[in-house]
PDB file of C-alpha atoms and ligand atoms in Angstrom:
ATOM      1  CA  UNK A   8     106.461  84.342 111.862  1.00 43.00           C
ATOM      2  CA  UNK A   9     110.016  85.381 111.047  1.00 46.00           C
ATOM      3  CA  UNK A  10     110.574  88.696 109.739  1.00 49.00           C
ATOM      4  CA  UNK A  11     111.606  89.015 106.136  1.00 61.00           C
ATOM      5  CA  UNK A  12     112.367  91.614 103.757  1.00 73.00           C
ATOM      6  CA  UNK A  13     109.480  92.080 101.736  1.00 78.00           C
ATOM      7  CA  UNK A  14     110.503  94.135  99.687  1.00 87.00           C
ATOM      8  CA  UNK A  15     113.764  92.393  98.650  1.00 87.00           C
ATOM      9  CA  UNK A  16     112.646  91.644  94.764  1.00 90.00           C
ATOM     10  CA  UNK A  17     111.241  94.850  94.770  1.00 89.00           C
ATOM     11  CA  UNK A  18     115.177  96.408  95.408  1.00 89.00           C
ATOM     12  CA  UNK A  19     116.888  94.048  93.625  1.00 90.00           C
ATOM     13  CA  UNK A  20     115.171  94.870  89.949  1.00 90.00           C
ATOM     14  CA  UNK A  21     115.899  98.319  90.696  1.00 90.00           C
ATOM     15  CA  UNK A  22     118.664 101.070  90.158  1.00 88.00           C
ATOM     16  CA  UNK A  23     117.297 103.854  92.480  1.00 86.00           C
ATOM     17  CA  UNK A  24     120.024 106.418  90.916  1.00 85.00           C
ATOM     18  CA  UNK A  25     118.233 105.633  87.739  1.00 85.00           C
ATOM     19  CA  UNK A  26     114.587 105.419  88.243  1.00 86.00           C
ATOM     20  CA  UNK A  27     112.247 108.181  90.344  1.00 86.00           C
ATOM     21  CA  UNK A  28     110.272 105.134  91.719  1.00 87.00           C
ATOM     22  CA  UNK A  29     109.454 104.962  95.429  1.00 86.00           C
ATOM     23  CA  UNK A  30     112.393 103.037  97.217  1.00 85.00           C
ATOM     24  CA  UNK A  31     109.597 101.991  99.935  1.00 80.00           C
ATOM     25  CA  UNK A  32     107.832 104.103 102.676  1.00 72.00           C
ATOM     26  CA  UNK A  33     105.763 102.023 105.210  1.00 71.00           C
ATOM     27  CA  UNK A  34     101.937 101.653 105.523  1.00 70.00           C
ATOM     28  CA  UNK A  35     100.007 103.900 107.764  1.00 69.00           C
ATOM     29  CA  UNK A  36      98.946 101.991 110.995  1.00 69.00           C
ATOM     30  CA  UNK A  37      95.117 102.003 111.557  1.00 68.00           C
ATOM     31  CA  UNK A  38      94.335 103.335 108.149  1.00 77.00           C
ATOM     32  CA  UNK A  39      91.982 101.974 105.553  1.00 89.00           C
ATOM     33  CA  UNK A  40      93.977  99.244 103.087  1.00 94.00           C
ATOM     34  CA  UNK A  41      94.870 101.136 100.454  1.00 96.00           C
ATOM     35  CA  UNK A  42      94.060 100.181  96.340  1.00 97.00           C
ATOM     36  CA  UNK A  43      95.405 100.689  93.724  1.00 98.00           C
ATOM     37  CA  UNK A  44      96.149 100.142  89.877  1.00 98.00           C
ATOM     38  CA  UNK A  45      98.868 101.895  87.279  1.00 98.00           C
ATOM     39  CA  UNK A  46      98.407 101.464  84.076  1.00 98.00           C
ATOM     40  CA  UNK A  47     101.749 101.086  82.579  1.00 97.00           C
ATOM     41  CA  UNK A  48     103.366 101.177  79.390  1.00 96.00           C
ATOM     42  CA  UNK A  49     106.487  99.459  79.398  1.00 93.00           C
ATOM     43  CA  UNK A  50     107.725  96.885  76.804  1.00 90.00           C
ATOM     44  CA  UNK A  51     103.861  95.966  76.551  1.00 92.00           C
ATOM     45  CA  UNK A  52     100.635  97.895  77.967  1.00 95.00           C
ATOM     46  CA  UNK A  53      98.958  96.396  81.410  1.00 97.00           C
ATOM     47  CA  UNK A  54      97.628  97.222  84.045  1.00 98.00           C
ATOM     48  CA  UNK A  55      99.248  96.956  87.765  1.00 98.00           C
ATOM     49  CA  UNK A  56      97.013  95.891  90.340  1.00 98.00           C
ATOM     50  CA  UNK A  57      98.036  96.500  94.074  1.00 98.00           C
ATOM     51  CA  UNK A  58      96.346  95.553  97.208  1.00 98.00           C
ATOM     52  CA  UNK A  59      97.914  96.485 100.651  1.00 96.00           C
ATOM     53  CA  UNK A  60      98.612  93.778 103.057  1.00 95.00           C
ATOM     54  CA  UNK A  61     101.170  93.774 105.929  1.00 92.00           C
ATOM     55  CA  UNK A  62     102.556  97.061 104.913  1.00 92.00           C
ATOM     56  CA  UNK A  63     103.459  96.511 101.559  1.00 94.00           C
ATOM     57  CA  UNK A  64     101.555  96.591  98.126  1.00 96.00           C
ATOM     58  CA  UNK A  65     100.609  92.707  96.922  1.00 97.00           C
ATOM     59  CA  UNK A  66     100.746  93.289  92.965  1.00 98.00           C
ATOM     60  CA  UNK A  67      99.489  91.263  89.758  1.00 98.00           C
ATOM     61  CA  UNK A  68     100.161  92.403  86.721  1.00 97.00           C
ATOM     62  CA  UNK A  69      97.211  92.447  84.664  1.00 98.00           C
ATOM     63  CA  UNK A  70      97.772  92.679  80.508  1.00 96.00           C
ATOM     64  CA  UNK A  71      94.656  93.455  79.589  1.00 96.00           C
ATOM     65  CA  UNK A  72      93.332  95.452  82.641  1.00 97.00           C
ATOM     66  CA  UNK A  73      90.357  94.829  84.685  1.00 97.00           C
ATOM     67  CA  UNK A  74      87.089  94.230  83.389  1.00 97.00           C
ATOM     68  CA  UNK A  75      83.703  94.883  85.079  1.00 97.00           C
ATOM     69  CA  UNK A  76      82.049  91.809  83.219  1.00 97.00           C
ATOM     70  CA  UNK A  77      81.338  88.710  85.727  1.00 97.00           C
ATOM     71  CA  UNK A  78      81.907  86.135  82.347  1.00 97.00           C
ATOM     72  CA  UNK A  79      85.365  87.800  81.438  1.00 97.00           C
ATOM     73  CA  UNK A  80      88.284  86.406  83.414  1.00 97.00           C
ATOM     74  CA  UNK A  81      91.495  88.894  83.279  1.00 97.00           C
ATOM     75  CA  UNK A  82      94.946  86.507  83.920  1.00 97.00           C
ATOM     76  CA  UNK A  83      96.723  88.754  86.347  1.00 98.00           C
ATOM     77  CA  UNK A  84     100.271  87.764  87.019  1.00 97.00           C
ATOM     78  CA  UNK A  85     101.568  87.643  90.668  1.00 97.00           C
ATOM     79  CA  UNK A  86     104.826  90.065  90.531  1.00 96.00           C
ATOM     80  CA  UNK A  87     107.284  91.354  93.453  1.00 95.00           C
ATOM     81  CA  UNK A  88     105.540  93.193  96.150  1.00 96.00           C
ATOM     82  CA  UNK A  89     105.968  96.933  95.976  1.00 96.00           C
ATOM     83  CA  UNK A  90     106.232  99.847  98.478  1.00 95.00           C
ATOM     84  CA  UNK A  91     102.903 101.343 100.166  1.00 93.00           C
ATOM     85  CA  UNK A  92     104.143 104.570  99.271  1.00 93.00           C
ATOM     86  CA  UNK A  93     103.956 103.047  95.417  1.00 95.00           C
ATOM     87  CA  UNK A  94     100.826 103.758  95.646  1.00 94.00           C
ATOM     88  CA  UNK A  95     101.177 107.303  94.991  1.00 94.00           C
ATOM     89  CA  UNK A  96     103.597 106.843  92.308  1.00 96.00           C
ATOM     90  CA  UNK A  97     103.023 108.328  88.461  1.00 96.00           C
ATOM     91  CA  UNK A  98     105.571 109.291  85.947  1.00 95.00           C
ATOM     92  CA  UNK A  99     108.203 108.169  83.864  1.00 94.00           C
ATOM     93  CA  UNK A 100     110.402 105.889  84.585  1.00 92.00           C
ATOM     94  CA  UNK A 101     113.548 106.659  81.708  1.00 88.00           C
ATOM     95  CA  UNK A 102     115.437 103.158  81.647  1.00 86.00           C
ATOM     96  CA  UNK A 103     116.463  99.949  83.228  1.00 87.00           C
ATOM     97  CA  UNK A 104     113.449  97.276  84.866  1.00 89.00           C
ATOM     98  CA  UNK A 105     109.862  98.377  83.720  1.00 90.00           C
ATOM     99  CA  UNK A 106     110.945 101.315  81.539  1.00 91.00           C
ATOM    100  CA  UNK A 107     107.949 103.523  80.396  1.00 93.00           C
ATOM    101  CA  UNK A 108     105.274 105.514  81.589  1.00 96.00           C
ATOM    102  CA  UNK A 109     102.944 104.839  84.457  1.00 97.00           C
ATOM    103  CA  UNK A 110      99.920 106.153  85.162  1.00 98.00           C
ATOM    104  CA  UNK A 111      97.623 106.025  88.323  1.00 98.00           C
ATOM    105  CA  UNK A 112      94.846 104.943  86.667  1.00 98.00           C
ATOM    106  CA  UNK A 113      92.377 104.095  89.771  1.00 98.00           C
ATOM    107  CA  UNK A 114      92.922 104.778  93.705  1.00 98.00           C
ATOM    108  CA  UNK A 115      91.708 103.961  96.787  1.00 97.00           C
ATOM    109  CA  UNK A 116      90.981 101.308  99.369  1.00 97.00           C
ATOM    110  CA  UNK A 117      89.873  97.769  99.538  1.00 97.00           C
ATOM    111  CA  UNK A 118      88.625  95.287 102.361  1.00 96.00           C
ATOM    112  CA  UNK A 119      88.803  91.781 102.468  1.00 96.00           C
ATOM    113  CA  UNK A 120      85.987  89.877 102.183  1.00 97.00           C
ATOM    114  CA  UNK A 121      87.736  86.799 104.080  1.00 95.00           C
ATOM    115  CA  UNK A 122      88.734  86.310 107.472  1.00 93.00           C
ATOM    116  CA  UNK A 123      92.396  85.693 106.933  1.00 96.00           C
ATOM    117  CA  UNK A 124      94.052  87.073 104.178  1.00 96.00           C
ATOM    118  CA  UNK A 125      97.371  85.260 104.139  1.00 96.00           C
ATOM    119  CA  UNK A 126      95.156  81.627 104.075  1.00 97.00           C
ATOM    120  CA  UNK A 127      93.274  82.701 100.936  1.00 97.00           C
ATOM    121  CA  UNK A 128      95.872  84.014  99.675  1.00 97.00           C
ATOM    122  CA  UNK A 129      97.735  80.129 100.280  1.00 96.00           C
ATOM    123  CA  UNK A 130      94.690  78.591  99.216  1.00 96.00           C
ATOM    124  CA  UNK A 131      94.434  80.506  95.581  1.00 96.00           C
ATOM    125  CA  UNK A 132      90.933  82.152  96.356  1.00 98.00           C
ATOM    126  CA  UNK A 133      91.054  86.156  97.640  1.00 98.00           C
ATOM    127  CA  UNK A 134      87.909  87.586  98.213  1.00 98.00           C
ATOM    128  CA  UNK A 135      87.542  91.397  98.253  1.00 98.00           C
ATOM    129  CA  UNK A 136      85.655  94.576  97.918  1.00 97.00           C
ATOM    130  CA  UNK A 137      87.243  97.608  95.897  1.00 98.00           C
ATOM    131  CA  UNK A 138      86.218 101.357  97.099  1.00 97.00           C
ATOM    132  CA  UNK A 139      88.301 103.058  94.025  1.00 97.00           C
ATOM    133  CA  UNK A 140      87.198 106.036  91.956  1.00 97.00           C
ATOM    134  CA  UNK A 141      86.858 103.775  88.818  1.00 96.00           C
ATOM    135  CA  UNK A 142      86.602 100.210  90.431  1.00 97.00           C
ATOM    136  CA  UNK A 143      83.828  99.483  93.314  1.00 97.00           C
ATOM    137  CA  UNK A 144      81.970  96.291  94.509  1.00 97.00           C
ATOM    138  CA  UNK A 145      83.230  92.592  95.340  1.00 98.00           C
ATOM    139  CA  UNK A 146      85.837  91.074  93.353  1.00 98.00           C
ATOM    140  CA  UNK A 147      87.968  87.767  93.338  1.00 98.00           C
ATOM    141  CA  UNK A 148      91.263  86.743  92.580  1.00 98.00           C
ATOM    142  CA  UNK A 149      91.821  82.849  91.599  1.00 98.00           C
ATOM    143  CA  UNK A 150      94.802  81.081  91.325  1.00 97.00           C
ATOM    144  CA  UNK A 151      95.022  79.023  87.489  1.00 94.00           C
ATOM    145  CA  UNK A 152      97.556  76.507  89.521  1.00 88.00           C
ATOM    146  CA  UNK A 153      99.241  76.378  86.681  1.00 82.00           C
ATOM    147  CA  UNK A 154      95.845  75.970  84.234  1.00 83.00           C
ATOM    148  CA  UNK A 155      97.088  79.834  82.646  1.00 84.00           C
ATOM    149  CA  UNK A 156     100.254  82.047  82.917  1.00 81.00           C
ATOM    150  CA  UNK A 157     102.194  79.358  84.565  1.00 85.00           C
ATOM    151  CA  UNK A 158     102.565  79.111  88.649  1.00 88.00           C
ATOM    152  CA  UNK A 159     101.978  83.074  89.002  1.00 95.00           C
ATOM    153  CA  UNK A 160      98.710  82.935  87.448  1.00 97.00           C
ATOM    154  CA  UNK A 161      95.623  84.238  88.779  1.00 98.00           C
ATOM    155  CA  UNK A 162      92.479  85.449  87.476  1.00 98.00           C
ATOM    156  CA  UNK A 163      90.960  88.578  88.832  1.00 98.00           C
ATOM    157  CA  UNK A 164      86.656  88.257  88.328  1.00 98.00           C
ATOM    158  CA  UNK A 165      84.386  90.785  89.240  1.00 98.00           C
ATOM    159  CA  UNK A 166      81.519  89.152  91.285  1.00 98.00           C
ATOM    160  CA  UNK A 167      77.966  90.211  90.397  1.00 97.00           C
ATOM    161  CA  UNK A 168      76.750  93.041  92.261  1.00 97.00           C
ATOM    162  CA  UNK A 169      75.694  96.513  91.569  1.00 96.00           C
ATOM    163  CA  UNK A 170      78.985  97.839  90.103  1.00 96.00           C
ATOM    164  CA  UNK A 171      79.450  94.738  87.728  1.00 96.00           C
ATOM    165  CA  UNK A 172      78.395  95.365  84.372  1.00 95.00           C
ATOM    166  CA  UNK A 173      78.357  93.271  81.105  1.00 92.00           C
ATOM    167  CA  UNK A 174      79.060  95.519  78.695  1.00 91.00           C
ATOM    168  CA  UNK A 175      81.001  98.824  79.900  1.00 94.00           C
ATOM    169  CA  UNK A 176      84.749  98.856  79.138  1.00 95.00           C
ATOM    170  CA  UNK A 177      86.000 100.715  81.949  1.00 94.00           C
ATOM    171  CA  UNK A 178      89.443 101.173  80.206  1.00 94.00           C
ATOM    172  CA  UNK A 179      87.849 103.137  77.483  1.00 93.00           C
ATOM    173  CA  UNK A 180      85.495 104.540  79.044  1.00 95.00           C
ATOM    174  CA  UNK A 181      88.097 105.750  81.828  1.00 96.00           C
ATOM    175  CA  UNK A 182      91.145 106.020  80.560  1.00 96.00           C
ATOM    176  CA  UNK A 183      92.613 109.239  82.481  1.00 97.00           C
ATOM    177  CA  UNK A 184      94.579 109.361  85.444  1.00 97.00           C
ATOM    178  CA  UNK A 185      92.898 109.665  88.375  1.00 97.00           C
ATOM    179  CA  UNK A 186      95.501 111.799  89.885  1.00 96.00           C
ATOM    180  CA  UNK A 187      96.549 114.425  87.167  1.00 95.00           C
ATOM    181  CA  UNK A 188      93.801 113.627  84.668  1.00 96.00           C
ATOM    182  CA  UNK A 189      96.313 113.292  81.996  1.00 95.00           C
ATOM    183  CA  UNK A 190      96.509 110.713  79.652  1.00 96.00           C
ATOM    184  CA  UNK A 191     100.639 109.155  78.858  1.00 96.00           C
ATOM    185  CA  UNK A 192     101.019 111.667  76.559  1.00 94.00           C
ATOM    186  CA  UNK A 193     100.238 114.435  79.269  1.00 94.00           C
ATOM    187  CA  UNK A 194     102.601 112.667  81.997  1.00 95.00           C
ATOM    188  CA  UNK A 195     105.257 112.177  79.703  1.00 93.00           C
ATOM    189  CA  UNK A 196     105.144 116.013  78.833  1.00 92.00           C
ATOM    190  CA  UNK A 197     105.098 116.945  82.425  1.00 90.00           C
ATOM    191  CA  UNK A 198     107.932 114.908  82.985  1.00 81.00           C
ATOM    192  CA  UNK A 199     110.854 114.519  80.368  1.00 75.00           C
ATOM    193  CA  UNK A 200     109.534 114.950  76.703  1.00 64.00           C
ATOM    194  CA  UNK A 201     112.769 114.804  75.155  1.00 72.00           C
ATOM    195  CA  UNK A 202     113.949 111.396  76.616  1.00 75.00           C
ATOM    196  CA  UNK A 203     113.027 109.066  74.259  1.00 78.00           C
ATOM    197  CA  UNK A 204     114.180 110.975  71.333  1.00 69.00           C
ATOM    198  CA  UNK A 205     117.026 107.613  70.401  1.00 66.00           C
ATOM    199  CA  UNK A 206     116.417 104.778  72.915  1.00 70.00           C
ATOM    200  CA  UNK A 207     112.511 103.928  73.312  1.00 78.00           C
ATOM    201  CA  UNK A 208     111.887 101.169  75.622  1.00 79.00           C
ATOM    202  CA  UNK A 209     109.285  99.929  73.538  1.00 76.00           C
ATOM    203  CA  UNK A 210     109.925 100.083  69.701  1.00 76.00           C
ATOM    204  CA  UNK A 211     108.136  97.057  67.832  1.00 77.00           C
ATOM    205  CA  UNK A 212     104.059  95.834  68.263  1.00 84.00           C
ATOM    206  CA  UNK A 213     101.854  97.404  69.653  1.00 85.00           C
ATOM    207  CA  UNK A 214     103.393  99.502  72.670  1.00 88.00           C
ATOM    208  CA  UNK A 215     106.302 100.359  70.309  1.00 88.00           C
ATOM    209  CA  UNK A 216     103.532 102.115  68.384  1.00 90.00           C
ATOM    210  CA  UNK A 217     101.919 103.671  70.899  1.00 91.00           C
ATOM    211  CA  UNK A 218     104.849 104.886  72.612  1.00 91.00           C
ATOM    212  CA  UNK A 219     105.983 106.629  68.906  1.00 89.00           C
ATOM    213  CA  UNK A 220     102.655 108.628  69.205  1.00 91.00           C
ATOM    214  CA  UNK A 221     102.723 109.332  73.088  1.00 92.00           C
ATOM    215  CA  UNK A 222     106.265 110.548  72.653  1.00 90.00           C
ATOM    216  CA  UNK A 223     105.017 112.877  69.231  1.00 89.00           C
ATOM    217  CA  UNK A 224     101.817 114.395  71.360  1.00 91.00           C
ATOM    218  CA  UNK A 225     104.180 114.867  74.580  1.00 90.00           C
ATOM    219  CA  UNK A 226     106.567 117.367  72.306  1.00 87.00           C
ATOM    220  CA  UNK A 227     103.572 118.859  70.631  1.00 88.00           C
ATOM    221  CA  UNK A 228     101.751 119.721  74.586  1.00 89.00           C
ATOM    222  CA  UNK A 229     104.849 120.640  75.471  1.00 86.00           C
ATOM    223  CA  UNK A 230     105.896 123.188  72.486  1.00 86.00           C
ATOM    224  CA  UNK A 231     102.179 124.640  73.439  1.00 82.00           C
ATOM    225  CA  UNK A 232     100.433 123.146  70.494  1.00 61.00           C
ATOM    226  CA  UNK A 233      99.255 120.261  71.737  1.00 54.00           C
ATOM    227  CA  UNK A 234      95.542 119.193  70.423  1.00 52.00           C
ATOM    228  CA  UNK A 235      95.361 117.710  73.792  1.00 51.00           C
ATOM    229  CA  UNK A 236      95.432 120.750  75.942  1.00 46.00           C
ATOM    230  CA  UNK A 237      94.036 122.623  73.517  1.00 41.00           C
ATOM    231  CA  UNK A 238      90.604 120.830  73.119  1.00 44.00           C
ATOM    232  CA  UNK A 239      90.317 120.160  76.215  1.00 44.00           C
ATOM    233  CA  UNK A 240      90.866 124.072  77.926  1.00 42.00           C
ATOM    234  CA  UNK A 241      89.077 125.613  74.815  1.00 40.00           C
ATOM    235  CA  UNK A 242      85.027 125.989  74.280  1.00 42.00           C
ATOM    236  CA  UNK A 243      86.221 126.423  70.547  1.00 43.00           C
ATOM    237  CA  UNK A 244      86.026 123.572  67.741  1.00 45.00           C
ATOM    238  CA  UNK A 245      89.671 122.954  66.536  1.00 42.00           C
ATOM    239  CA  UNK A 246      90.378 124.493  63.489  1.00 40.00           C
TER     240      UNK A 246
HETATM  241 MN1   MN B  29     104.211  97.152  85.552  1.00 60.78          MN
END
């Protein structure tokens, strides 16, 4: 197979000078394939799904995050592969291609549940099982060929198995970092409060609100008045 740069998309949406992002560090030989997903609140909320193969991160972007219900099919759109060392990536990410916060909402490592990953992966049909901190069991991802979200969509479908479930919503029920613990409002305060104080990359619908808030809790955690950090470090009920 000739060699190719993976990671070429990856570079060319990116000003490095600009964004903190990983510019790409390579995959540990012999280790585990590493898992993971960011949520990410850019122009609109999703959730970033990554799965390591050949030493970099193969990622769908998936709007309205996983769900642990075998009936509910999640579109997941097939986007540039990123960096392994991605992976480790949260924080803010001020301007320019994906603008916003991202959080590392679940870790850890997958195996396939196929032979040859690069065949399913030409065929539409990836079989899998997740070993994450939020996300376990067998999963699948389906190509729509065309059916939804155009030639890049998939569906990602949990398979039944102990860790499905038909009525948990693992993004509300979960919806911390699994790194920091924080929530957006808590990595944007850790990070650069003050930044969005004119140019938001998100101003209108539903992120635009969102992001209003996130940015209005960061400056209150960060001014030391935060309910946030307060409720959560103190035994006593808010006043
Ligand atoms: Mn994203």
């Amino acid at each position: 197979m000739p060699k190719r740069d993976l990671l070429a998309d990856y570079h060319r949406k990116r000003d490095f000078s600009a964004s903190p992002e990983p510019t790409g560090g390579r995959a540990k030989r012999g280790k585990p394939r590493r898992y993971c997903i960011q949520k990410h609140l850019a122009s609109h909320l999703h959730y970033d799904f990554r799965l390591e193969h050949r030493g970099v991160l193969l990622s769908w972007a998936v709007p309205k995050g996983p769900s642990l219900d075998p009936k509910t099919k999640r579109l997941a759109m097939h986007v540039e592969d990123h960096p392994y060392d991605y992976g480790d990536f949260e924080g803010v990410i001020p301007s320019g291609y994906g603008a916003g916060i991202v959080m590392l909402w679940d870790a850890g490592t997958w195996t396939p549940e196929v032979e040859d990953v690069d065949a399913a992966l030409a065929r539409g049909e990836l079989k899998f099982s997740l070993t994450g901190v939020k996300m376990k069991g067998s999963w699948v991802l389906v190509r729509t060929h065309g059916r939804q979200g155009g030639d890049r969509g998939w569906l990602l479908i949990k398979h039944a198995d102990e860790w499905s479930s038909p009525d948990l919503d693992i993004e509300s029920a979960a919806p911390l970092s699994v790194t920091s613990g924080g929530d957006f409002a808590d990595i944007l305060a850790a990070d650069q409060p003050d930044l969005w104080q004119s140019d938001r990359p998100a101003r209108g619908g539903v992120a635009g609100a969102m992001l209003g808030e996130i940015i209005a809790q960061a400056a209150a955690i960060r001014a030391g008045r935060g309910r946030k950090r307060a409720t959560r470090r103190s035994p006593q009920p808010a006043r």
